[in-house]
Short mmCIF file of C-alpha atoms and ligand atoms in Angstrom, two decimals:
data_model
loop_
_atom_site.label_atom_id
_atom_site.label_comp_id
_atom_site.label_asym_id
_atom_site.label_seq_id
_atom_site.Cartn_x
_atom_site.Cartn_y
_atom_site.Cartn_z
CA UNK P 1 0.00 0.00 0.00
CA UNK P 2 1.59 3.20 -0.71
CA UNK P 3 1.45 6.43 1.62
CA UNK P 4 -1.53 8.49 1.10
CA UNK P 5 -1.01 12.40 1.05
CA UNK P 6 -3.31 13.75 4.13
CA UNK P 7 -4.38 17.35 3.24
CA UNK P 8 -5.92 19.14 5.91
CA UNK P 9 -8.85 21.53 4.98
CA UNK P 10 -9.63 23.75 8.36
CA UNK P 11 -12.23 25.53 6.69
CA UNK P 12 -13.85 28.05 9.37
CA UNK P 13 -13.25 26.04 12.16
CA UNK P 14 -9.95 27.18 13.96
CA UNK P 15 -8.70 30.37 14.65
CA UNK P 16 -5.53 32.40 14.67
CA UNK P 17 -4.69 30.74 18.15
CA UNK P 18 -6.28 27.51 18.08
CA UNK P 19 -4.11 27.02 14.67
CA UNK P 20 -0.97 28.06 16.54
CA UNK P 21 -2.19 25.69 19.46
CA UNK P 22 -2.80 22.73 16.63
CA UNK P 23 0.81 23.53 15.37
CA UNK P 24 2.39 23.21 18.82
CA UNK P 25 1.48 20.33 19.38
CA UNK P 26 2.15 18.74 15.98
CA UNK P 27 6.08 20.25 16.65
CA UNK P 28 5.49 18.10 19.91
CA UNK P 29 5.01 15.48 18.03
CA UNK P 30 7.28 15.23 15.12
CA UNK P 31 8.07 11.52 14.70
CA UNK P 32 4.66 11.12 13.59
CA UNK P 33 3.86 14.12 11.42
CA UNK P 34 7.31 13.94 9.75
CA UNK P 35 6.63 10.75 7.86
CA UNK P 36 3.71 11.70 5.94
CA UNK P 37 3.23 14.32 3.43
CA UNK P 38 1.08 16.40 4.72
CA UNK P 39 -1.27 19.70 3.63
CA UNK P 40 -2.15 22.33 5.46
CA UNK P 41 -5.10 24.51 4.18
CA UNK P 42 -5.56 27.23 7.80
CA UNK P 43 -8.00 29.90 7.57
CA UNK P 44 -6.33 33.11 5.47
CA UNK P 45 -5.73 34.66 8.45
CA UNK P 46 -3.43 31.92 10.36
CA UNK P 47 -1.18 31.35 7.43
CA UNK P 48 1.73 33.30 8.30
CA UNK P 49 1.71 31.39 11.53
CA UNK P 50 1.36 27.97 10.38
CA UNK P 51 4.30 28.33 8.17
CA UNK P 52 6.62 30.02 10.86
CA UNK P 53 5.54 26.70 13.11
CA UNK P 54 5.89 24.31 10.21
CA UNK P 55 9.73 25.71 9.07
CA UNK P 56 11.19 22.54 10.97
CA UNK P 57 9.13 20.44 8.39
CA UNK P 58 9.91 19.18 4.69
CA UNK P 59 6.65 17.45 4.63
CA UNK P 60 4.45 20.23 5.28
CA UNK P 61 3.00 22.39 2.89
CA UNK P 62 0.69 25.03 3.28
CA UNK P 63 -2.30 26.22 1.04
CA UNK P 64 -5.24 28.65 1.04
CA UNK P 65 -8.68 27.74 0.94
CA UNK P 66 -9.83 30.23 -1.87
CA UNK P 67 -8.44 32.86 -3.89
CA UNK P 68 -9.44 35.84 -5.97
CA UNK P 69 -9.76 35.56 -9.73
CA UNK P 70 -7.34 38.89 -9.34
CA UNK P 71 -3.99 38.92 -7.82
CA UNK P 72 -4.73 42.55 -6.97
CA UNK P 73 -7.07 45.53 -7.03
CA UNK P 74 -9.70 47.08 -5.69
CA UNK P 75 -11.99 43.59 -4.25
CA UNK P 76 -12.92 44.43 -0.17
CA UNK P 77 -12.44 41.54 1.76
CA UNK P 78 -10.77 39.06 -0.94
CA UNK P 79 -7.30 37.43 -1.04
CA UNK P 80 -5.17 36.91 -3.85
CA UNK P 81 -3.29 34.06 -4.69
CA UNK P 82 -0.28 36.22 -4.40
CA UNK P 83 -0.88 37.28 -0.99
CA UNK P 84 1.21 34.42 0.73
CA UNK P 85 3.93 32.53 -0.67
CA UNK P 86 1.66 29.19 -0.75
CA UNK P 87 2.31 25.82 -1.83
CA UNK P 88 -1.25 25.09 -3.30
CA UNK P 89 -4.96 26.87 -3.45
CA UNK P 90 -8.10 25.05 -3.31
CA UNK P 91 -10.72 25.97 -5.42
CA UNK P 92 -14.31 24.69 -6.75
CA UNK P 93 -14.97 23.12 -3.35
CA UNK P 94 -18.55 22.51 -2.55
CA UNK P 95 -18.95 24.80 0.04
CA UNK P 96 -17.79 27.67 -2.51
CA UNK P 97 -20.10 26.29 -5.10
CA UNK P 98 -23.03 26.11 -2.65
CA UNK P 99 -22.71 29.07 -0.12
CA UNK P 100 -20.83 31.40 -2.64
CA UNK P 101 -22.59 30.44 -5.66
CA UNK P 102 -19.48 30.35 -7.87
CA UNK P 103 -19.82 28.41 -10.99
CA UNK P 104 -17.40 26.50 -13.44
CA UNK P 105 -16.09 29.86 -15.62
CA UNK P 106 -15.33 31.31 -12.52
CA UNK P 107 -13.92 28.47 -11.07
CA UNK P 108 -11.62 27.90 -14.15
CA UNK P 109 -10.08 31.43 -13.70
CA UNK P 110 -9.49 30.36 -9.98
CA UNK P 111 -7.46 27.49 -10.99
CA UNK P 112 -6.25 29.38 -13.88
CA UNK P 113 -4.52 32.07 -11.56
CA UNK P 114 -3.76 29.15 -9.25
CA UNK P 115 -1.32 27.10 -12.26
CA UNK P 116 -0.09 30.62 -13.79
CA UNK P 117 0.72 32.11 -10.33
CA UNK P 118 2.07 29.29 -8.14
CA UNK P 119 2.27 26.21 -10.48
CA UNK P 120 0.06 24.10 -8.17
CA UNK P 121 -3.95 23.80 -6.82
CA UNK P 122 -6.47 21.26 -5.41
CA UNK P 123 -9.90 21.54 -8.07
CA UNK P 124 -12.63 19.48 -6.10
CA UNK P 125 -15.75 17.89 -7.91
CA UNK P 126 -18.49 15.96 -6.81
CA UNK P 127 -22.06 15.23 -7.27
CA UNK P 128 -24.87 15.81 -5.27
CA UNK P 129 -27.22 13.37 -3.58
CA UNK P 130 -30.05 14.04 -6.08
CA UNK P 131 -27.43 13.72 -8.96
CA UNK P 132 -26.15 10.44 -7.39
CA UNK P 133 -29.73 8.99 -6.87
CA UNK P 134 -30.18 10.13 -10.62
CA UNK P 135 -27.50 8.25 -12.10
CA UNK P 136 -25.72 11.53 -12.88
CA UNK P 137 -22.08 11.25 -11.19
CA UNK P 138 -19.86 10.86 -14.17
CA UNK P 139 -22.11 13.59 -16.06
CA UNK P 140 -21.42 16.18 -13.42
CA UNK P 141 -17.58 15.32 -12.67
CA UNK P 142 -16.87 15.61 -16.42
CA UNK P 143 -18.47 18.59 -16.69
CA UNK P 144 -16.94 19.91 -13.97
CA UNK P 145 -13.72 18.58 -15.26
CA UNK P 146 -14.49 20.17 -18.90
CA UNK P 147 -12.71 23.93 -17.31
CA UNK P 148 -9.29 21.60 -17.10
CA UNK P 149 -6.18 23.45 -18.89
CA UNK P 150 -5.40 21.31 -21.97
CA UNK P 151 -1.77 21.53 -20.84
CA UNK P 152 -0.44 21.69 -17.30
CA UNK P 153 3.17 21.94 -18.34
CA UNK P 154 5.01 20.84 -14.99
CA UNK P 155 2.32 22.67 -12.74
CA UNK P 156 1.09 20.41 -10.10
CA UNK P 157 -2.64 19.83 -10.84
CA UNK P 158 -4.53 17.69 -7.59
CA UNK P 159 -7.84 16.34 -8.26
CA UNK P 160 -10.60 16.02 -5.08
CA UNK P 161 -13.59 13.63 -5.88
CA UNK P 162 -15.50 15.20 -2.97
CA UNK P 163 -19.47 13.94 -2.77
CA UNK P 164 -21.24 16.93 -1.61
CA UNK P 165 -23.57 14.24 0.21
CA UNK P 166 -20.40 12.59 2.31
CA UNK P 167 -18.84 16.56 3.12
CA UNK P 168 -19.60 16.71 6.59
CA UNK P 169 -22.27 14.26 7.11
CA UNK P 170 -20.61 11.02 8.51
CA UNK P 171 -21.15 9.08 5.47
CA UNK P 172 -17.94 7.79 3.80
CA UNK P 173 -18.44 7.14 -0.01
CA UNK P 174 -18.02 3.49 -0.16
CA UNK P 175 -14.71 1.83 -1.63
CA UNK P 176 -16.30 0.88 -4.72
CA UNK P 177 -18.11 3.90 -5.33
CA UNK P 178 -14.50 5.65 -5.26
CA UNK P 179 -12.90 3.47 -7.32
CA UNK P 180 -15.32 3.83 -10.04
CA UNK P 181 -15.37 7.72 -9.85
CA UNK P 182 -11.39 7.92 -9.53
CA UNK P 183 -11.44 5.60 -12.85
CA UNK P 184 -13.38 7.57 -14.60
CA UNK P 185 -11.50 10.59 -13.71
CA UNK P 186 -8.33 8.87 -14.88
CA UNK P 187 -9.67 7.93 -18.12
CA UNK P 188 -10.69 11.88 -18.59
CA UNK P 189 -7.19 12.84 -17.81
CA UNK P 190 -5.80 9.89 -20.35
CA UNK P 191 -7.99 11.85 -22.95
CA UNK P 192 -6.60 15.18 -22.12
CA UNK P 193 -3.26 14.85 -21.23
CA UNK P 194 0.10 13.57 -22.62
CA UNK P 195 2.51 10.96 -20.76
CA UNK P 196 4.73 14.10 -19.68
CA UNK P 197 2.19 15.70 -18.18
CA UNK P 198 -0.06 12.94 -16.01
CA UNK P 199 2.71 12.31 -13.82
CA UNK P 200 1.61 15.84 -12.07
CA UNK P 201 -1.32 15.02 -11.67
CA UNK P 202 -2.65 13.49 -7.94
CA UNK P 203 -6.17 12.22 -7.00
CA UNK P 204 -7.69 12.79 -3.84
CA UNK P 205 -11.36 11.61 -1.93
CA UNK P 206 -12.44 13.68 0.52
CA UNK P 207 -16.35 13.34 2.44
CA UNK P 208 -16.54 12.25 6.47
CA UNK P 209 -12.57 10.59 6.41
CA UNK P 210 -11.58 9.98 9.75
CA UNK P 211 -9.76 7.21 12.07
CA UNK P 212 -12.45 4.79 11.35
CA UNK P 213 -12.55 5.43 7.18
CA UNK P 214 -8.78 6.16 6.42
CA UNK P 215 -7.21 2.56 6.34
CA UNK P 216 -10.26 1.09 4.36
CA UNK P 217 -9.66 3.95 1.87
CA UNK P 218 -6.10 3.67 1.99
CA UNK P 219 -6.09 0.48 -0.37
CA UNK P 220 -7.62 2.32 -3.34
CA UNK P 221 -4.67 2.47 -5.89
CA UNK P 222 -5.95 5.06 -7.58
CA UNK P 223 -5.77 6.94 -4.59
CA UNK P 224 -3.17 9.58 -3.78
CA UNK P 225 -4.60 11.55 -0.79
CA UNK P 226 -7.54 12.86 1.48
CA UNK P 227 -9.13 15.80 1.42
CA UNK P 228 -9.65 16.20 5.33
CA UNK P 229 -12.04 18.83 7.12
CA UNK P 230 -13.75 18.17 10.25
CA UNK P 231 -11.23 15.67 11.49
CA UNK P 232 -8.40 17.39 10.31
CA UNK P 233 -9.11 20.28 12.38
CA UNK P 234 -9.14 17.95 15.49
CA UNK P 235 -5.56 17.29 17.00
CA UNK P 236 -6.45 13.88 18.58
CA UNK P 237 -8.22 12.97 15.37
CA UNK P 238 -5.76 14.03 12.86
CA UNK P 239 -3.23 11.95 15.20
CA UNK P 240 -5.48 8.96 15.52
CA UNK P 241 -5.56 9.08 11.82
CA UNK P 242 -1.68 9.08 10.89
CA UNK P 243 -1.03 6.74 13.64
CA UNK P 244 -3.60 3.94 11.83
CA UNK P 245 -1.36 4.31 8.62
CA UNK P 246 1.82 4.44 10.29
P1 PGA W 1 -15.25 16.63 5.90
O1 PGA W 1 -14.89 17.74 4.81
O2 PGA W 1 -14.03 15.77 6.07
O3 PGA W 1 -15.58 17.40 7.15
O4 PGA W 1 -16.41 15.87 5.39
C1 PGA W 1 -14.13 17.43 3.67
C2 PGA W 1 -13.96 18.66 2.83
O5 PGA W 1 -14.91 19.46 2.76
O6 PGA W 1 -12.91 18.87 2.22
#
């Protein structure tokens, strides 16, 4: 089995000094949290501290949650990509789709200014429970796949299948269910790309992961990483978690 990635999405749940707490304590611990590679997506505003409490890591990168379209200008309360020297950006996850109603063209220029600007992001797709009952998964992922560059040239492009009905609801997509999605995604990204460029290109699942899911899941092949929220954001859970794939 080989080592999953385990990115960390804390979405709105910690702040500035509960991330510096969570950081502590994984410096207290680094045996464990130095042998995976790990992802750290803090809120915008605990970046800077994350990454001064991460410097005694290789493993560790850092990302934001969400960017602008922009990289600067007049846009109240937005952050650009360039704001922090990041390792990777999420963008298109559900909550941003739902909440924030952004939609596929603008989603493209997210990842667009993602690639161009720091060479790496996370794009998340996943169907809905009414588009799951309807037979519709591989419809919607492909069509949310269809704003892919047609070249990636190096850049580090990771893909999250990320069920809107598992995202925070306790219910793990099933192994099988994965496996065909992540299959189907892999024969888009045949289609699209060349043998040069696939290489950069990582699957993740993400939906409910925790200690209980994460070895189960681990034996997907397909499978490069999680996509982590509510359990990522929880020290004991996060370490229960590693400490099952150790
Ligand atoms: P969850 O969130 O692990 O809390 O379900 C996953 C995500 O939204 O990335």
């Amino acid at each position: 089995m080989n080592k999953k990635i385990f990115a960390a999405n804390w979405k709105m749940y910690l702040n500035s000094n509960e991330s510096r707490e969570f950081m502590l304590k994984i410096n207290a611990n680094k045996d464990l949290f130095s042998e995976f590679d790990i992802m750290i997506f803090p809120s915008h505003v605990a970046i800077s501290i994350i990454q001064d409490l991460a410097k005694g890591f290789d493993n560790i990168k850092i990302g934001m949650q969400d960017c602008d379209i922009l990289t600067s200008g007049a846009v109240t309360g937005s952050n650009s990509i360039t704001s922090h020297k990041v390792d990777s950006c999420i963008v298109g996850h559900s909550e941003r789709r739902t909440i924030f109603n952004e939609n596929d063209e603008l989603i493209k220029k997210k990842l667009n200014n993602c690639l161009d600007q720091i060479g790496s992001a996370i794009l998340c797709v996943g169907e809905t429970l009414n588009e799951k009952e309807e037979n519709k998964t591989f419809e919607v992922i492909k069509k949310q796949l269809s704003i892919l560059p047609h070249q990636i040239q190096g850049k580090n492009l990771d893909i999250a299948y990320e069920p809107v009905w598992s995202i925070g609801t306790g219910l793990v997509a099933s192994k099988q269910h994965i496996e065909d999605v992540l299959s189907y995604i892999n024969i888009l990204i045949k289609e699209l790309y060349s043998d040069e460029d696939r290489p950069n290109i990582r699957l993740f699942y993400g939906g409910s992961v925790d200690e209980n899911s994460v070895e189960e899941l681990s034996s997907i092949s397909l499978l490069d990483g999680f996509l982590i929220g509510s359990a990522s954001a929880d020290f004991d859970k996060f370490k229960n978690m590693l400490n099952k794939m150790r």
